[in-house]
PDB file of C-alpha atoms in Angstrom:
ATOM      1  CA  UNK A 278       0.000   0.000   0.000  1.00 45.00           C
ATOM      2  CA  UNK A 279       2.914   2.136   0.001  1.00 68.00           C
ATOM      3  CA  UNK A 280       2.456   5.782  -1.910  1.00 83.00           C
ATOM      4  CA  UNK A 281      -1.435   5.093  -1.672  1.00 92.00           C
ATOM      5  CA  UNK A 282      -3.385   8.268  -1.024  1.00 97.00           C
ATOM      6  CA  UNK A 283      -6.964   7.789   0.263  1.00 97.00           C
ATOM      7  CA  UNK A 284      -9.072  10.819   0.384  1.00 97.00           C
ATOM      8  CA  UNK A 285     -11.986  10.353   3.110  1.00 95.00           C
ATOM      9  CA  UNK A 286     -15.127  12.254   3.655  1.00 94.00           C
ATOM     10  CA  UNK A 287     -15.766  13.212   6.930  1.00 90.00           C
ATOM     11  CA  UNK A 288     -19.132  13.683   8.193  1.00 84.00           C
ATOM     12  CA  UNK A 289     -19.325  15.359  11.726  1.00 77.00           C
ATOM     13  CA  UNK A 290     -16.640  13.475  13.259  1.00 69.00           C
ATOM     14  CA  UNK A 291     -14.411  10.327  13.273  1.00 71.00           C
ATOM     15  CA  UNK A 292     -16.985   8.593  14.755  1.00 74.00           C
ATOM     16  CA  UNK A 293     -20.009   8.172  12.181  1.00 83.00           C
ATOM     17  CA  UNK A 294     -17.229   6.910   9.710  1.00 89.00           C
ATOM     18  CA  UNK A 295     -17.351   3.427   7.446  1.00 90.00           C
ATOM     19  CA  UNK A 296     -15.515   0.503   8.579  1.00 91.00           C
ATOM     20  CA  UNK A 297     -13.444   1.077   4.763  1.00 94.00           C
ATOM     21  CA  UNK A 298     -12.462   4.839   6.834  1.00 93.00           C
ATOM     22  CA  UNK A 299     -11.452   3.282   9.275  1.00 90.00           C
ATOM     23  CA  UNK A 300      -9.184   0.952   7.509  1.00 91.00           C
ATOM     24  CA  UNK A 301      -7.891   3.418   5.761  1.00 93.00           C
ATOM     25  CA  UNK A 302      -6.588   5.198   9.116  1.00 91.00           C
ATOM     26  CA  UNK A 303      -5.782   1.913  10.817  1.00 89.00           C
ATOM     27  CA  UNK A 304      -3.119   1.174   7.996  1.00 90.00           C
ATOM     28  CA  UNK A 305      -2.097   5.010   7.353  1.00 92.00           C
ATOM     29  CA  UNK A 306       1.860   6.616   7.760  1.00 91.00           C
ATOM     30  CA  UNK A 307       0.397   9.864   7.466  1.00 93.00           C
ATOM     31  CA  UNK A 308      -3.348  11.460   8.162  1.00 94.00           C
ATOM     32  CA  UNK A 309      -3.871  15.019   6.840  1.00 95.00           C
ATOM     33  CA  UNK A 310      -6.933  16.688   8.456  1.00 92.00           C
ATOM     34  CA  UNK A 311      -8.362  19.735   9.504  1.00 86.00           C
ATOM     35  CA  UNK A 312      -8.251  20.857  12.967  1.00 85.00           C
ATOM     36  CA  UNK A 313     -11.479  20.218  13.279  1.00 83.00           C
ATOM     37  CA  UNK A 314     -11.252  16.674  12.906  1.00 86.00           C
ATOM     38  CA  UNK A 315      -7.600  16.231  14.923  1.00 84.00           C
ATOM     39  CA  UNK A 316      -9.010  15.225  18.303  1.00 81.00           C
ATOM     40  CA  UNK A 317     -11.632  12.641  17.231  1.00 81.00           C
ATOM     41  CA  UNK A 318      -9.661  11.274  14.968  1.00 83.00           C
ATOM     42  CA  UNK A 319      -6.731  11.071  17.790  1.00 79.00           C
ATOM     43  CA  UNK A 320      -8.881   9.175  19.479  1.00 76.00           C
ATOM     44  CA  UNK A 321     -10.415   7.113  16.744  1.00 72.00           C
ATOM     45  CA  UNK A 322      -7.254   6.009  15.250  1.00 71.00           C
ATOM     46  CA  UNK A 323      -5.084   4.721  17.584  1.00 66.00           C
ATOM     47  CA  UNK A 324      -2.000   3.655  15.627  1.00 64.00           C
ATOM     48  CA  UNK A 325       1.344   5.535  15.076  1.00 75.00           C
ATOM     49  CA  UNK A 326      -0.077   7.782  11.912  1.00 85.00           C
ATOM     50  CA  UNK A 327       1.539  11.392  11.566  1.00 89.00           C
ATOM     51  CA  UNK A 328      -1.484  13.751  12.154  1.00 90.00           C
ATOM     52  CA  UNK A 329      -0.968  16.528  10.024  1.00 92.00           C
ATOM     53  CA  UNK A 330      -3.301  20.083   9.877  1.00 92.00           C
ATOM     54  CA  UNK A 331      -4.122  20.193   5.914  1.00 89.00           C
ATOM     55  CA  UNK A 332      -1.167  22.887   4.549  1.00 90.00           C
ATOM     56  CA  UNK A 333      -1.401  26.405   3.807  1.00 86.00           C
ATOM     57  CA  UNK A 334      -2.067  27.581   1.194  1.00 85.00           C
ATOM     58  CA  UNK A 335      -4.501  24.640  -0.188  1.00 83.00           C
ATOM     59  CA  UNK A 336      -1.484  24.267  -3.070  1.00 86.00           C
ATOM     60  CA  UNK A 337       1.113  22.854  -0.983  1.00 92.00           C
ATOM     61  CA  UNK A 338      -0.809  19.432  -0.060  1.00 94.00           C
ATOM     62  CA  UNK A 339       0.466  18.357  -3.433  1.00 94.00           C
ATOM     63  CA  UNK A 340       4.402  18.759  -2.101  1.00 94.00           C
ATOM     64  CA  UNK A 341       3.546  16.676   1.081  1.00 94.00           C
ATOM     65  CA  UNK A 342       2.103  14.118  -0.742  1.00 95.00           C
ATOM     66  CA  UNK A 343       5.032  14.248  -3.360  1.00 94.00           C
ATOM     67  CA  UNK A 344       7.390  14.171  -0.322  1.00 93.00           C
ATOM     68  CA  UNK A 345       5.467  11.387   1.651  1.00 91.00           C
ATOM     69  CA  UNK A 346       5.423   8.485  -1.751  1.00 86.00           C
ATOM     70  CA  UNK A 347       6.551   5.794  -0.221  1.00 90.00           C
ATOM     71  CA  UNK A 348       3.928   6.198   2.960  1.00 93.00           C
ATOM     72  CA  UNK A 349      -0.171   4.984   2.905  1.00 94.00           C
ATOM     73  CA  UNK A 350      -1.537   8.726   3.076  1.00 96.00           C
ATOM     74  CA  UNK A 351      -5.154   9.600   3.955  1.00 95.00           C
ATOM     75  CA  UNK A 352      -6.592  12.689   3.485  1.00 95.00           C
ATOM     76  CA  UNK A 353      -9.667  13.972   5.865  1.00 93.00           C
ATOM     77  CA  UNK A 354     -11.829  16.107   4.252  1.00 89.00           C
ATOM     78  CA  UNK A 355     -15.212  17.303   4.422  1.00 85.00           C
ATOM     79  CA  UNK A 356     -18.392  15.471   3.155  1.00 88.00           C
ATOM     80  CA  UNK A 357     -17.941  14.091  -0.406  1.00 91.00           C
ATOM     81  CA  UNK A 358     -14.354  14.714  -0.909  1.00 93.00           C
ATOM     82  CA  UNK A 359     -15.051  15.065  -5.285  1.00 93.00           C
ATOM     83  CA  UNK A 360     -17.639  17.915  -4.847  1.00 86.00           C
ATOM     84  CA  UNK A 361     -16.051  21.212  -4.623  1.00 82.00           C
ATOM     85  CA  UNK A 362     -13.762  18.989  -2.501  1.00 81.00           C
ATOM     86  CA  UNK A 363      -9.558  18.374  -2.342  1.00 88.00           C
ATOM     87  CA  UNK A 364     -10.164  14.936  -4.234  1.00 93.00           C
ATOM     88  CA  UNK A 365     -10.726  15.854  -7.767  1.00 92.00           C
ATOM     89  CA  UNK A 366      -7.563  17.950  -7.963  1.00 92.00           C
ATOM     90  CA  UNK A 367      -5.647  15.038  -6.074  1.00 95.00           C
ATOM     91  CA  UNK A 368      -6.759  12.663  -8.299  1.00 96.00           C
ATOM     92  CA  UNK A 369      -6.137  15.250 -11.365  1.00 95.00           C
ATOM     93  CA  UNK A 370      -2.602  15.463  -9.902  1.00 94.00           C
ATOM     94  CA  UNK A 371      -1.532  11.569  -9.279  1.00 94.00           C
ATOM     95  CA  UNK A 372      -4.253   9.673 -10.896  1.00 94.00           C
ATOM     96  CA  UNK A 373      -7.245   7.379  -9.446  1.00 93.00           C
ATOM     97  CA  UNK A 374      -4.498   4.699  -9.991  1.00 93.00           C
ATOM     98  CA  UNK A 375      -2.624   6.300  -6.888  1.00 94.00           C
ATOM     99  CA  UNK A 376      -6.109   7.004  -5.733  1.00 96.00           C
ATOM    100  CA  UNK A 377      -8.518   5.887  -3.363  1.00 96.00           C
ATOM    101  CA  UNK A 378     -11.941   7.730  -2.616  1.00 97.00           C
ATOM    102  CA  UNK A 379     -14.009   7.561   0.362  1.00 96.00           C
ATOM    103  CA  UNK A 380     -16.943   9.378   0.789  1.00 94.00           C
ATOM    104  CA  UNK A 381     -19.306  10.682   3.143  1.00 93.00           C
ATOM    105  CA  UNK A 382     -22.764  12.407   3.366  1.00 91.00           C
ATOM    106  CA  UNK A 383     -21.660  15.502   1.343  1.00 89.00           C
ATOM    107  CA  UNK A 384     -21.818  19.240   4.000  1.00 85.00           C
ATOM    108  CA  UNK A 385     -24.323  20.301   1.698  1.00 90.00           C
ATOM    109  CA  UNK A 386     -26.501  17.570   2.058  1.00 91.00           C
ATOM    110  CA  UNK A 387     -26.374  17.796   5.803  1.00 89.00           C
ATOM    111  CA  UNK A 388     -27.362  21.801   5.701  1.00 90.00           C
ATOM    112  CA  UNK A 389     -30.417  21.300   3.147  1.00 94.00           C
ATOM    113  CA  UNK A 390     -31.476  18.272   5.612  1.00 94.00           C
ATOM    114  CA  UNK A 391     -31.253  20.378   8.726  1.00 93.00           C
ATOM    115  CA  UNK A 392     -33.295  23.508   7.264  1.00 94.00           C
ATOM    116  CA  UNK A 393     -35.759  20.978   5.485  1.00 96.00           C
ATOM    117  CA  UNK A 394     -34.721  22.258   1.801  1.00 96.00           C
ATOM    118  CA  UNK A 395     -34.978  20.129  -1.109  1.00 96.00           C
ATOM    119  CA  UNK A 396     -31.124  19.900  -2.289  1.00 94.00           C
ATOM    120  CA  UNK A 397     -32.239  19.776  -5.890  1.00 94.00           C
ATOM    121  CA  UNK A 398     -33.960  23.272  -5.280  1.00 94.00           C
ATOM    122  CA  UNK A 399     -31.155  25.200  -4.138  1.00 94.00           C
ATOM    123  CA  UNK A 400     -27.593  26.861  -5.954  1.00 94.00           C
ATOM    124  CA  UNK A 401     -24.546  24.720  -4.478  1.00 92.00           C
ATOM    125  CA  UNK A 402     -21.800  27.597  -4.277  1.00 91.00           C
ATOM    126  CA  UNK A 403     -18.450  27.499  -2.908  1.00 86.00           C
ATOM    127  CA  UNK A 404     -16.494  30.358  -2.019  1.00 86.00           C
ATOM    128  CA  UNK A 405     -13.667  28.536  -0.133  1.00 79.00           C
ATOM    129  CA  UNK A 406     -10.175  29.912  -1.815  1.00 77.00           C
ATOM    130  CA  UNK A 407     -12.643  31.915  -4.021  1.00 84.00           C
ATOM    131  CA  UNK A 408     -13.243  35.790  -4.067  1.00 89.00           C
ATOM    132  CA  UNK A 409     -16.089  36.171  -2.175  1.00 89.00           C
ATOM    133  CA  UNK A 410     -18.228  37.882  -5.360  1.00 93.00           C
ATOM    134  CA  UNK A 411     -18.471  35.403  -7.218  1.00 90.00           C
ATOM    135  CA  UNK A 412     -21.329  34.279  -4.943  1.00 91.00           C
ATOM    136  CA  UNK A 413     -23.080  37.054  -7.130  1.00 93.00           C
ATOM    137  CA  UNK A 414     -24.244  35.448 -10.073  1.00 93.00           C
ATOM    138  CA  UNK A 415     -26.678  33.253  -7.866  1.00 93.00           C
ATOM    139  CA  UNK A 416     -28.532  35.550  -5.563  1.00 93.00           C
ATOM    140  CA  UNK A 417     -31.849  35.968  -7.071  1.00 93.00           C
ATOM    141  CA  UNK A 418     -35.550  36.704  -5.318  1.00 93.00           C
ATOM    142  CA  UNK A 419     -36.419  33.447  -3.540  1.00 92.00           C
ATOM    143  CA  UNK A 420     -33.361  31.682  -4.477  1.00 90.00           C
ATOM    144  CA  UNK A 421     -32.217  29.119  -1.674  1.00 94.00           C
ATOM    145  CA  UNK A 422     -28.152  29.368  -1.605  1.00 93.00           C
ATOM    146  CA  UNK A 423     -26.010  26.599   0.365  1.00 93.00           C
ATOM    147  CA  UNK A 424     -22.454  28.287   0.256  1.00 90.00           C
ATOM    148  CA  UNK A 425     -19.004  26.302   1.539  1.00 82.00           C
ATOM    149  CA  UNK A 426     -16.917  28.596   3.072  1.00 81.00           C
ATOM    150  CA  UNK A 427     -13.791  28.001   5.117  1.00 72.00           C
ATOM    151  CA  UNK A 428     -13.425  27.347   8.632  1.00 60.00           C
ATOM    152  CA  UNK A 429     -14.712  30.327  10.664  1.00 50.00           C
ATOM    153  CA  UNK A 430     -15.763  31.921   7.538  1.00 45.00           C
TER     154      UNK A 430
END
């Protein structure tokens, strides 16, 4: 499994993740995750894993996992890691070959669910590493917006 990168979607914590997940961690060198997720996944994993905050800026993740090739790398991130998520750009990068995708109930689905609003009824907008603007284009009278923004955004 060495050089493997699996990209997992987290849902609310480490704990409402699939028995694949948490596999994935179990066998990891290195687990890159948002602060967020650090302490549950502490917990959760209990192996010898590196537990790494996700680099600054979003770019550099490509470096560590250039730098870490011959380790079994898993990648936290939110929800459904291929919508407006890190995965498609990892897998752009190395290739699904290299590439392992795990994912979870997407943050999106879990906002529409808790304000009772049909998903397919609303704009899905991301402004995370975005210019804030471009949220423009979809405000519109009665229009329902879900917007991903970054941590403490």
């Amino acid at each position: 499994m060495d050089g493997r990168v699996t990209i997992i979607g987290m849902g609310e914590s480490a704990g409402d993740l699939s028995a694949t997940a948490c596999r994935a961690l179990a066998e990891a060198n290195l687990i890159i995750a948002a602060p967020r997720f650090q302490a549950s996944l502490a917990k959760q994993i209990g192996n010898t894993a590196t537990l790494m905050a996700w680099p600054r800026p979003y770019g550099d993740v490509f470096n560590v996992i250039e730098q870490a090739k011959n380790q079994t790398i898993v990648i936290c991130a939110t929800g459904d890691p291929m919508w407006f998520g890190a995965g498609s750009g990892i897998v752009e990068r190395f290739g699904l070959g290299r590439c392992a995708i795990i994912p979870h109930v997407s943050g999106f689905q879990m906002a529409a669910a808790r304000m009772g609003w049909a998903l397919d009824e609303c704009e899905t907008v991301t402004i995370h590493g975005r210019p804030p603007e471009s949220i423009l284009p979809y405000i519109y009278r009665r229009g329902r917006i879900l917007l991903l923004a970054e941590d403490h955004a």
